[in-house]
XYZ file of C-alpha atoms in Angstrom:
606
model
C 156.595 -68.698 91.645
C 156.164 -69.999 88.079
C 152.982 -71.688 88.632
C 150.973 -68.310 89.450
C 152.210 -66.721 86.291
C 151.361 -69.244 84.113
C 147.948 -69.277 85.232
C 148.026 -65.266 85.373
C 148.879 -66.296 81.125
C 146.101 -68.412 80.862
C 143.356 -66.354 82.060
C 144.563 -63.334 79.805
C 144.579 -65.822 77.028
C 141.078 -67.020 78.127
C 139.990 -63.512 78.525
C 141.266 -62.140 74.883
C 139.238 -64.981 73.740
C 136.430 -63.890 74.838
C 136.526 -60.101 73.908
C 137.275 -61.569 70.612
C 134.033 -63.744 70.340
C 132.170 -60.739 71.814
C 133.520 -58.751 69.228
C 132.738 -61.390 66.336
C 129.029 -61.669 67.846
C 128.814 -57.808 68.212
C 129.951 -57.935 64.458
C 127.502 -60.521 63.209
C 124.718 -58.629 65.297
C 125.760 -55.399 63.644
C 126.146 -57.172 60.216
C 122.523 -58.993 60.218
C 120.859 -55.931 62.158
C 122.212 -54.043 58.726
C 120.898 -56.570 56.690
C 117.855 -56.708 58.400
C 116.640 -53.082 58.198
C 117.824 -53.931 54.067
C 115.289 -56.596 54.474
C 112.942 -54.377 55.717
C 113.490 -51.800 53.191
C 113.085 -54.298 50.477
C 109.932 -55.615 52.181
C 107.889 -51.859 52.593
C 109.691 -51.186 48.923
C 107.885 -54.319 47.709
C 104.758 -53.260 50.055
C 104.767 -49.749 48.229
C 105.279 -51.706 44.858
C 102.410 -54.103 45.446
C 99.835 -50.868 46.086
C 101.139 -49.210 43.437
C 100.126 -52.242 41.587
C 96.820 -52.860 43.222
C 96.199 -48.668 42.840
C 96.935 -49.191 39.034
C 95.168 -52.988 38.469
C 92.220 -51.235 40.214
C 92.843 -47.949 37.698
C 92.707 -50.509 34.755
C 89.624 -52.412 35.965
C 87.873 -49.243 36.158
C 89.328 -48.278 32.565
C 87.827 -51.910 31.134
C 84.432 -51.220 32.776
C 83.988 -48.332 31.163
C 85.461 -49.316 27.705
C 83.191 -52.306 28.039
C 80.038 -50.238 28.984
C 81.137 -47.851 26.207
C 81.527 -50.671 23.743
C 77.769 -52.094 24.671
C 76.637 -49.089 24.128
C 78.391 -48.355 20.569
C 76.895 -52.088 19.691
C 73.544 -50.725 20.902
C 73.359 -47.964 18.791
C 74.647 -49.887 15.767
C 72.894 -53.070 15.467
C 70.250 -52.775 18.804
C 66.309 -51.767 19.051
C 66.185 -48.319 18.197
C 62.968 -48.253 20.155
C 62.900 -47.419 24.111
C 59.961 -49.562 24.397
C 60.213 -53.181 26.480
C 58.232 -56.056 24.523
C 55.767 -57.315 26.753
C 57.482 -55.871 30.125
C 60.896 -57.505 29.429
C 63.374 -57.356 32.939
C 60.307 -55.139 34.415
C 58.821 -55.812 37.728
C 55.036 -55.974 38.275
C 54.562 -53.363 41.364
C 52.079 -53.090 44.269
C 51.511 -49.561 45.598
C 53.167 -49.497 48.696
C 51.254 -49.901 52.648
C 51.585 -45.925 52.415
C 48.873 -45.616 49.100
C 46.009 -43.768 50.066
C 42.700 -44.608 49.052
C 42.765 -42.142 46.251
C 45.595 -44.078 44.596
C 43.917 -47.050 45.399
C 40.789 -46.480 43.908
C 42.708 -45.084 40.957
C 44.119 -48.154 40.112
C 40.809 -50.269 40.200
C 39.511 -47.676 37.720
C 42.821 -47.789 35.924
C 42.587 -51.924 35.578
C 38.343 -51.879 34.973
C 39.630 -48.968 31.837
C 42.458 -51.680 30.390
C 39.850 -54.491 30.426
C 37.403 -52.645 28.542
C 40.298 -51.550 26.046
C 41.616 -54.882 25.563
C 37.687 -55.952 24.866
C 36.935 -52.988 22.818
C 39.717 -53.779 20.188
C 38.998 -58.142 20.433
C 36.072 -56.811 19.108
C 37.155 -54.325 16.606
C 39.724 -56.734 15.257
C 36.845 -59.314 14.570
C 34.630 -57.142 13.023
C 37.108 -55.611 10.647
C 37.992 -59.421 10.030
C 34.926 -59.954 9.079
C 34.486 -57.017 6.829
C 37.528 -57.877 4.949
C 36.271 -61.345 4.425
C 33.224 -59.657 2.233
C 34.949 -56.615 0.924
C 34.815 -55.826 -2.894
C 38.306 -55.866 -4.528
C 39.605 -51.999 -3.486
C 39.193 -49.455 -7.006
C 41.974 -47.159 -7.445
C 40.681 -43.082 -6.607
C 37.867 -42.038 -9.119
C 39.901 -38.628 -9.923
C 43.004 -40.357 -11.789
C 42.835 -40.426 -15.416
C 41.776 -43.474 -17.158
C 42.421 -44.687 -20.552
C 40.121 -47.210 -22.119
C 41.643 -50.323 -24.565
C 39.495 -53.577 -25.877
C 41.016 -56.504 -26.537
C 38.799 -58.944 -28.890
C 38.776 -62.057 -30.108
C 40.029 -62.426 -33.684
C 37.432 -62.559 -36.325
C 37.444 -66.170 -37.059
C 37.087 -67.290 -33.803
C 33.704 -64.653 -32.727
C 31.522 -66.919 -35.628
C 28.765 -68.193 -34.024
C 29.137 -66.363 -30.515
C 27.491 -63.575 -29.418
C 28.695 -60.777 -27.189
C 27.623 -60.969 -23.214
C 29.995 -58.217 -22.008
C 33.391 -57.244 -21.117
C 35.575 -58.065 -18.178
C 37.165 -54.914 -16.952
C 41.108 -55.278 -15.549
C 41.973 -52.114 -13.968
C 46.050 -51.361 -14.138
C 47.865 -48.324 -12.258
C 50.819 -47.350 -14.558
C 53.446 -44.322 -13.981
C 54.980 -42.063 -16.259
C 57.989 -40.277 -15.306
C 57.562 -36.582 -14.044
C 57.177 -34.198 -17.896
C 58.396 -31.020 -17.695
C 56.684 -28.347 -20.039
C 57.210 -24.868 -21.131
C 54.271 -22.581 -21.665
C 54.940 -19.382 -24.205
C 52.694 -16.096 -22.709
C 52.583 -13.510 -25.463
C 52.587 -9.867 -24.049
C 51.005 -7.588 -26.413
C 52.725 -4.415 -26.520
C 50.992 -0.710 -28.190
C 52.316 1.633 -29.219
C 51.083 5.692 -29.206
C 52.020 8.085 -31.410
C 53.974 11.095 -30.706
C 51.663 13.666 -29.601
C 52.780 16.958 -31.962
C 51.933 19.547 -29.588
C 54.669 18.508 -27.307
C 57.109 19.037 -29.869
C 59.041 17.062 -32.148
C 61.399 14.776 -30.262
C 58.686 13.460 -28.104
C 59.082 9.650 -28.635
C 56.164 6.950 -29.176
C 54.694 5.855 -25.587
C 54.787 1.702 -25.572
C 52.345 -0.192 -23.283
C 52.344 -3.403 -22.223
C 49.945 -5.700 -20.006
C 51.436 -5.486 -16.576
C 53.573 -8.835 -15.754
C 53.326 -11.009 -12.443
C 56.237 -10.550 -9.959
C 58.175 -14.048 -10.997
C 60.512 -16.590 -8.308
C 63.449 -15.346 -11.343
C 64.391 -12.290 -12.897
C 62.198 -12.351 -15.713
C 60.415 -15.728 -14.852
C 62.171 -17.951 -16.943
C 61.752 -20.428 -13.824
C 58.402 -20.586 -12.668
C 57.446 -21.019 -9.272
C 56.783 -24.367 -9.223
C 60.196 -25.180 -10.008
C 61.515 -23.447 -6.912
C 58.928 -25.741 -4.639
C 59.632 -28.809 -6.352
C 63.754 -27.809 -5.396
C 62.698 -27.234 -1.978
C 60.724 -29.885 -1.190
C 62.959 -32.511 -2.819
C 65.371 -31.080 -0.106
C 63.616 -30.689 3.004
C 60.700 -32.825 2.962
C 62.593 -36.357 0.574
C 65.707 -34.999 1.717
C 67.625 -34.951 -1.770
C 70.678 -32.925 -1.806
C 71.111 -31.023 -5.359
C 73.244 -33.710 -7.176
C 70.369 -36.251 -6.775
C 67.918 -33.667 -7.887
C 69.800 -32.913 -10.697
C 69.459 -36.682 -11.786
C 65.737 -36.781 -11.500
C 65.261 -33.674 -13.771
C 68.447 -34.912 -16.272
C 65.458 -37.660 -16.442
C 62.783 -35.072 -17.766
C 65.595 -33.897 -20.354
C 66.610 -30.796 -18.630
C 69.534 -30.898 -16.528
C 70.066 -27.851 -14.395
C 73.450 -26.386 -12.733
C 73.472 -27.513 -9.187
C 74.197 -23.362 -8.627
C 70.763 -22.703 -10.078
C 69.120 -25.116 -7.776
C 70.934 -23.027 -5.197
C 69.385 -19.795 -6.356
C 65.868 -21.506 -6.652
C 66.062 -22.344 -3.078
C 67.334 -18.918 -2.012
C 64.679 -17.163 -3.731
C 62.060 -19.752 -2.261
C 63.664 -19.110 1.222
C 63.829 -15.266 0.696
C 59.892 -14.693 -0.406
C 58.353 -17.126 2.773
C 61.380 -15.586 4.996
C 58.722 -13.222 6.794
C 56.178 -16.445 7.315
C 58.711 -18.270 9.097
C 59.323 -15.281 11.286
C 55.337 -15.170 11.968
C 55.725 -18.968 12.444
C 58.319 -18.199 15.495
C 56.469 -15.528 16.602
C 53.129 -17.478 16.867
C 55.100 -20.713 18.816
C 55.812 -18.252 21.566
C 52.376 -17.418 22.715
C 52.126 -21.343 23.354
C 52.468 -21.971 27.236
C 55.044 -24.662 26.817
C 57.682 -25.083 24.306
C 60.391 -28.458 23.715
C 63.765 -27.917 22.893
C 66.102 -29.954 21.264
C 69.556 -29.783 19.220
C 71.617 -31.318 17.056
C 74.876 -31.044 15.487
C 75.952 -30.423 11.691
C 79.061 -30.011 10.097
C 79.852 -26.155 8.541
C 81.838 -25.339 6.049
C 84.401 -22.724 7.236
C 84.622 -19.446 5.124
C 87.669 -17.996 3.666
C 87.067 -14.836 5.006
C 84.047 -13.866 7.634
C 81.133 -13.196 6.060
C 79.556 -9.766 6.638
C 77.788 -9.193 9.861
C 76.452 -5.886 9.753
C 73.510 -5.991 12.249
C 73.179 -9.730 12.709
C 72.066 -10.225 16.095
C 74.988 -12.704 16.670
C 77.873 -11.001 15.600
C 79.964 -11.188 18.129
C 79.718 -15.509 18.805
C 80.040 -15.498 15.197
C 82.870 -13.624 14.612
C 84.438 -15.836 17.610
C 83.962 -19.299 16.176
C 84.408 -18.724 12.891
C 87.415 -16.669 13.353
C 88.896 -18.995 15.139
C 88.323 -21.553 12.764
C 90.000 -19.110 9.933
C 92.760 -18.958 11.999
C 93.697 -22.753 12.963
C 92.797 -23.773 9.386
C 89.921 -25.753 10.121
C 88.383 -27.201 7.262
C 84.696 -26.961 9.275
C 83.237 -26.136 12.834
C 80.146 -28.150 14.546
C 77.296 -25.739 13.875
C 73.963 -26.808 15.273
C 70.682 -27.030 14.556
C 67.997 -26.111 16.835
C 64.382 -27.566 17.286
C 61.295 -26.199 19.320
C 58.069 -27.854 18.973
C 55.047 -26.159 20.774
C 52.903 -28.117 23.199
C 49.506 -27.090 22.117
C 49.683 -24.645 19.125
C 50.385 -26.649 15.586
C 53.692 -24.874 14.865
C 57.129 -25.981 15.141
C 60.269 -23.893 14.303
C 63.832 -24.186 13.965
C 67.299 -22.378 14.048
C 70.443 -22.373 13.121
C 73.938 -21.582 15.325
C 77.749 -21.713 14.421
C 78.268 -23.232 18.185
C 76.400 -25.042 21.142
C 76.264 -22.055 22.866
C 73.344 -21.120 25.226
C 73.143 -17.799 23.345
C 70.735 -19.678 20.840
C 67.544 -20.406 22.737
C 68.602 -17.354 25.173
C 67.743 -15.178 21.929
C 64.553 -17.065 20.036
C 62.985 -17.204 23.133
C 64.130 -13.397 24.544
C 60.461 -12.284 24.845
C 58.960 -15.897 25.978
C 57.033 -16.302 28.883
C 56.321 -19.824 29.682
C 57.553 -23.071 30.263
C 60.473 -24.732 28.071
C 61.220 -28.863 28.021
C 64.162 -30.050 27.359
C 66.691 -32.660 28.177
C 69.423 -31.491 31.666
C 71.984 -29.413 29.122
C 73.834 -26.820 31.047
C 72.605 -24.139 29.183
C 68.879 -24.896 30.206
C 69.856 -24.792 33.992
C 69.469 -21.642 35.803
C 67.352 -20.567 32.612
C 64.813 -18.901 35.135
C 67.115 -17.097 36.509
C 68.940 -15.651 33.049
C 65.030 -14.774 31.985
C 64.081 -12.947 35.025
C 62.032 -15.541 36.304
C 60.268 -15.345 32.164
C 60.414 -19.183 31.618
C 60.473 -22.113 34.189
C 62.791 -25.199 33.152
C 60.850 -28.430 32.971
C 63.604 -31.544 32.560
C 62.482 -34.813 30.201
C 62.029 -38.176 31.999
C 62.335 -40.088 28.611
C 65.975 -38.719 28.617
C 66.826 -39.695 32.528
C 65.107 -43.034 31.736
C 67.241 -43.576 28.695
C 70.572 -43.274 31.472
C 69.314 -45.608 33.436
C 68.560 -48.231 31.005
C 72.141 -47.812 30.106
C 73.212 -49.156 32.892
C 70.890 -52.594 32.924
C 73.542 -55.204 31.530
C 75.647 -54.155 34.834
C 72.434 -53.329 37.424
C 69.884 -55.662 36.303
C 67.700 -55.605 38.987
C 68.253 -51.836 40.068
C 67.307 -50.737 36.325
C 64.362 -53.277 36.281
C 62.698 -51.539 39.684
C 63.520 -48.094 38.449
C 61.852 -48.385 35.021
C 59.368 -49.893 36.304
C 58.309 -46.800 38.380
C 58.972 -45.023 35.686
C 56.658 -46.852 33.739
C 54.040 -45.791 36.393
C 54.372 -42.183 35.851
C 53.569 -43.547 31.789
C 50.895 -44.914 32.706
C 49.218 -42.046 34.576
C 49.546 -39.877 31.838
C 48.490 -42.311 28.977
C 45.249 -42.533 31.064
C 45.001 -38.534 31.764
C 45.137 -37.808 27.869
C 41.792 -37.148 27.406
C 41.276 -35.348 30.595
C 41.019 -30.957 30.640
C 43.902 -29.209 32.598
C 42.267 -29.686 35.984
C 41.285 -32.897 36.118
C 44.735 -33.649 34.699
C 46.472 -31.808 37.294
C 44.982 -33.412 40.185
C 45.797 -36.530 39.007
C 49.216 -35.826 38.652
C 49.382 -34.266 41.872
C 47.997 -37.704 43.616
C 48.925 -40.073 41.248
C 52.185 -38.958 39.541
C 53.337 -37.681 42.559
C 53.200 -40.974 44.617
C 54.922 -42.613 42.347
C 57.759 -39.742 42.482
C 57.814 -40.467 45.982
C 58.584 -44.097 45.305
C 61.112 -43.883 43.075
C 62.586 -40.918 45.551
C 62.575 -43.940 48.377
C 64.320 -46.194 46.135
C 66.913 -44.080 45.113
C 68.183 -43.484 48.510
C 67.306 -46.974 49.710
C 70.536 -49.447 50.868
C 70.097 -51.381 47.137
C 71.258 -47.798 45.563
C 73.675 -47.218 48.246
C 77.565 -47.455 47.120
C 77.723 -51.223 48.804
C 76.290 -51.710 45.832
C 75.891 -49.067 43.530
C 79.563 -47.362 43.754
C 79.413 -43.526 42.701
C 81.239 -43.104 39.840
C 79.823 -46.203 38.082
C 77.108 -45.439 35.301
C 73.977 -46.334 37.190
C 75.624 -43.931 40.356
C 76.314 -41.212 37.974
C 72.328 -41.747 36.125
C 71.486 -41.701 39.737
C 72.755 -38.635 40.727
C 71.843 -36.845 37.079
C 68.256 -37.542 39.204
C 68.728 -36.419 41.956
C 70.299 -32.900 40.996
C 67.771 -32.600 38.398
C 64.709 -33.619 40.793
C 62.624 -30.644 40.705
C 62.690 -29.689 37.375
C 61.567 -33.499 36.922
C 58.709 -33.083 39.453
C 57.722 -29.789 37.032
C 55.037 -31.427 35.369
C 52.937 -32.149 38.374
C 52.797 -28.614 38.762
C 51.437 -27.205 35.393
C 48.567 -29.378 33.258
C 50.250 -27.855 29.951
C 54.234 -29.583 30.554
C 54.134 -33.174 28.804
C 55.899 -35.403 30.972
C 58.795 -35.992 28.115
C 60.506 -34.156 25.263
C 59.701 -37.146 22.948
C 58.022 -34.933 20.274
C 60.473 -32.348 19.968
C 62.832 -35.100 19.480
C 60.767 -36.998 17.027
C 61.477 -33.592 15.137
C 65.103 -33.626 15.142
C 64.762 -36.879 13.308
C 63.921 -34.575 10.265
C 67.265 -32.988 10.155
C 69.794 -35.750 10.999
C 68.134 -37.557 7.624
C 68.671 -34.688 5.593
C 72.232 -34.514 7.432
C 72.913 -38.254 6.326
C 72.165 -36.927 2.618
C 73.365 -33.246 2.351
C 75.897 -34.085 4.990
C 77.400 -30.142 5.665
C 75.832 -26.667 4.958
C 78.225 -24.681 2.684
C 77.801 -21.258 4.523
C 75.980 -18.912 7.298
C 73.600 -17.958 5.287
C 72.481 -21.580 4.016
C 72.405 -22.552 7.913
C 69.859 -20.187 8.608
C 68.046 -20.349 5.041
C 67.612 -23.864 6.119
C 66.181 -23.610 9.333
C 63.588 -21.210 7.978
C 62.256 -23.225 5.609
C 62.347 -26.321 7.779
C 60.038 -24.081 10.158
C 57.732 -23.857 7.291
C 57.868 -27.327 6.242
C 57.872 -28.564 9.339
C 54.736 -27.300 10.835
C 53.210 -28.245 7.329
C 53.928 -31.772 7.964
C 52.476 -31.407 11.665
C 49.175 -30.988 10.226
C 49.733 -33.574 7.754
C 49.516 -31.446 4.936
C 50.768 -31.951 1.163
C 53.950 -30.248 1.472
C 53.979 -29.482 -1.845
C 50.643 -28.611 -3.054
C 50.679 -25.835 0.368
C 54.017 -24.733 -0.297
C 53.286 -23.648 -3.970
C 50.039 -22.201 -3.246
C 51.517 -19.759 -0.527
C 54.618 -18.858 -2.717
C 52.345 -17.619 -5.283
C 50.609 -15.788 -3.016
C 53.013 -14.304 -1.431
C 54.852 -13.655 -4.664
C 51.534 -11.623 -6.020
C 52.216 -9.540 -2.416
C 49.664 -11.299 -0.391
C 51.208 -10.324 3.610
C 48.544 -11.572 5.839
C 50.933 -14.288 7.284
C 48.027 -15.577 9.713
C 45.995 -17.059 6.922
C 48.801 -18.703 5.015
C 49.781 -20.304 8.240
C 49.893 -24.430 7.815
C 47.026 -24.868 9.929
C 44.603 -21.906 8.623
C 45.721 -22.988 5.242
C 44.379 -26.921 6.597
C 40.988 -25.595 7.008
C 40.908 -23.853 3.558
C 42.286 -26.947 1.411
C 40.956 -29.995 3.026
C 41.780 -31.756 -0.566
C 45.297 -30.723 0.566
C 45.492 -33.526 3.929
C 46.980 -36.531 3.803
C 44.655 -38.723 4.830
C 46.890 -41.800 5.260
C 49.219 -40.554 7.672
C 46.552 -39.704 10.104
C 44.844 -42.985 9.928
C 48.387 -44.294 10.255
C 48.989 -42.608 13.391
C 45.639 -43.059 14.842
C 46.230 -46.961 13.845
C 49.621 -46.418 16.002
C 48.099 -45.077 18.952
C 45.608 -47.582 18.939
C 48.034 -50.332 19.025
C 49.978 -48.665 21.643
C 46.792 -47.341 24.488
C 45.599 -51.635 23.726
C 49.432 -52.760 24.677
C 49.622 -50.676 27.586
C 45.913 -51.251 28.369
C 47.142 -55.151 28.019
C 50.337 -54.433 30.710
C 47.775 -52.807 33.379
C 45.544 -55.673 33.047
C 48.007 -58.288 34.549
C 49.085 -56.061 37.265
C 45.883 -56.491 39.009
């Protein structure tokens, strides 16, 4: 009976054993199931960490791209070619036509290579002859009209015995004498009348005196010419008063830089209403450029007054809110428009970058305005009423593409050169009349539109390779949105192709702005941009700023009104003496050199 029970013991024994391994394995399978979903944790904790990373190392890559294309681009403008023109077709492609070209662009480019050969041979020529003139030239005299002042030198005495006299070598030497300043003294003559007795006794003498000119100054201690010669140091050299106090210190008279002030705003206030005729007579022009730039203002103490200035209320805005933050100045702007065909320019002055400026010089325009893609010139038809059409620059979308070349060589390199196609066309339509420069527009601009339409939505601009926020995707799509108004000028014969000149113009105010820096007020903002209307379209028909500017303030200061005839270019016809000569030949010379270089480019292509 033992035996049974003892193996009865043995099998409990046996069998506690085994729940107790079960339980130890059910334990380590609980325990490394828990540490396993840990591990698991850790690993999609680590897997979030790693895209985090990835998310930010991408974040930063894009950060140093940009920097890097910012930094180019800071270097460019500091030490690069200022000029948007590619030596000898540098990174440009030479282009065939396309298997869609009609036979009307075809034929155009025959004629277009047959023109550039006969350029190129026209100026081998002109370059020898004018060698060969030079070659037999007499030794250039200096202008007949300068003074000259005749001196002989001799021989001494001793050594003339024996010799006799055959003639004199003449040695012609241009000297300069430092500007003289000079003071003339007009006597008035005054009479007087005796009392007449029959009007009784305390009737006083009458006195009479020759009737005196309307001066620039109360009682014309400063003559005239001293308030042009202020001016045009200014606006034309681009001296700011301290300098121009230096240069008359020289002449022995040293002025306060306050009464320079009040020379110019006496000077600004008699041509005031020729400025406004100036403005006046740039809107009957069918196409106008616009332009801006910026320039520091001095903030006021207290507003100015603003009774019945047509901007009041922006004015009051910035300004006051300037006052308010104590800000020492505000970005004012200055505004250009240069007309396409009349010889006028004009300019303007706002506190802000507001679209209220053009919007109210060019309230009563009807026409077509150029101008770079600014906000405030989009949807410009449809603020006027349908008055003005919007016609965007293709110098200024070329200049964001080029931008992007040191990242998208070969993308740039196609796109300019279609771009330089579109050049081309209308370097050869420049001495065509509207129509015939219309219709070639219309065939061969507008193929060339159509190319560079293909290629911008062809797989090599596509975000494989071009990726949308980069700068060539962003210049791309600045295209794109702004495609009509870039097609405008196909449409109208009188829309240049490019802003460039209006541009050019703003040149003439950020030089002054590197010299006079700020304007101190309001009312020196817009003094300013009315004489640099006047000046302005002066220099457009390369007049003698000077010599027109004193002539008209002494007309208008003897009351003359009749605005049209003291306009720069019916004053040009009156005063040929008055043109400058040089510049003209200089910018003929220039667009010479250019029509033979491009004339050169065309050449190869065939």
């Amino acid at each position: 009976m033992d035996e049974p029970r003892f193996q009865d013991d043995s099998l409990s024994s046996d069998m506690e054993s085994c729940h107790r391994l079960i339980a130890s394995l059910q334990a380590q399978i609980t325990q490394q199931a828990s540490e396993l979903s840990l591990q698991e944790k850790l690993v999609e904790e680590q897997a979030h960490s790693v895209l985090e990373l990835q998310a930010a190392s991408d974040k930063l890559q894009e950060r140093n791209t940009e920097l890097t294309l910012r930094v180019e681009q800071l270097l460019q403008q500091l030490f690069g070619r200022k000029s948007e023109r590619r030596v000898n077709g540098e990174g440009q492609l030479f282009l065939d036509l396309g298997e869609e070209a009609t036979l009307e662009v075809v034929h155009a480019l025959e004629e277009a290579v047959l023109e550039a050969e006969q350029i190129v041979q026209d100026a081998e020529q002109e370059k020898q002859r004018r060698g060969a003139k030079r070659l037999y030239r007499d030794d250039r005299k200096f202008p007949e009209h300068l003074p000259r002042t005749e001196k002989t030198v001799d021989l001494p005495e001793e050594q003339r015995e024996g010799s006799t006299l055959i003639g004199y070598d003449e040695v012609e030497s241009l000297h300069c004498k430092r500007s003289e300043l000079y003071v003339p003294v007009t006597r008035y003559a005054k009479y007087a009348y005796p009392a007449d007795k029959t009007q009784g006794a305390d009737q006083e003498r009458g006195i009479v005196s020759p009737e005196r000119p309307t001066g620039l100054v109360e009682g014309n201690r400063l003559d005239a010419s001293i308030g042009v010669i202020v001016v045009a140091w200014k606006y034309f050299f681009h001296l700011p008063f301290y300098r121009q106090q230096d240069l008359f210190a020289g002449s022995r008279w040293t002025p306060s830089r306050s009464t320079l002030q009040n020379l110019e705003t006496n000077v600004e206030f008699a041509l005031r209403p020729l400025a406004d005729w100036l403005r006046g007579y740039l809107k009957t022009d069918r196409c106008i450029g616009c332009d801006e730039t910026g320039v520091a203002l001095i903030t006021p103490r207290n507003l100015p007054d603003l009774s019945g200035h047509p901007r009041r209320d922006r004015i009051t805005e910035v300004l006051g809110e300037a006052i308010e933050k104590g800000k020492p100045s505000v970005k004012a702007h200055f505004w250009g428009y240069y007309a396409s065909r009349l010889p006028v320019v004009a300019f303007d002055f706002t506190v802000s970058r507001h679209r209220d400026g053009p919007d109210d010089v060019l309230s009563d325009y009807e026409g077509n305005l150029v101008g770079d893609c600014w906000s405030g010139f989009q949807k410009i038809d449809v603020r006027s009423d349908s008055r003005m059409t919007f016609a965007a620059c293709w110098a200024h979308a070329r200049r964001k593409i080029d931008e992007c070349r040191s990242a998208f060589p070969l993308q740039v390199a196609k796109l300019e050169s279609l771009i330089r196609m579109l050049y081309d066309v209308e370097d050869q339509n420049k001495t065509l009349d509207d129509t015939a420069r219309r219709s070639r527009r219309q065939s061969l601009s507008r193929h060339a539109l159509d190319q560079i339409d293909e290629y911008l939505g062809s797989e090599a601009m596509q975000s494989a390779s071009v990726l949308p926020k980069s700068n060539l995707g962003i210049a791309a799509a600045d295209v794109r949105r702004h495609w009509a108004a870039l097609n405008r000028f196909t449409e109208d014969a009188s829309i240049p192709i490019d802003n460039n000149d209006c541009e050019q113009l703003m040149k003439r105010v950020a030089t002054g702005r590197k010299n006079w820096l700020f304007r101190g007020s309001l009312a020196s903002g817009e003094r300013g941009s009315n004489l640099m209307t006047i000046i302005g379209s002066a220099i457009r028909k390369e007049l003698d700023v000077h010599a027109y500017l004193e002539d008209v303030l002494r007309r208008a200061l003897a009351g003359e009104t009749d605005w049209a005839s003291l306009a720069p270019h019916a004053w040009k016809a009156e005063h040929p003496e008055a043109i400058r000569t040089y510049d003209s030949e200089e910018r003929r010379q220039a667009a010479d050199r250019k029509r033979v270089r491009r004339a050169r480019r065309r050449r190869l292509k065939k």
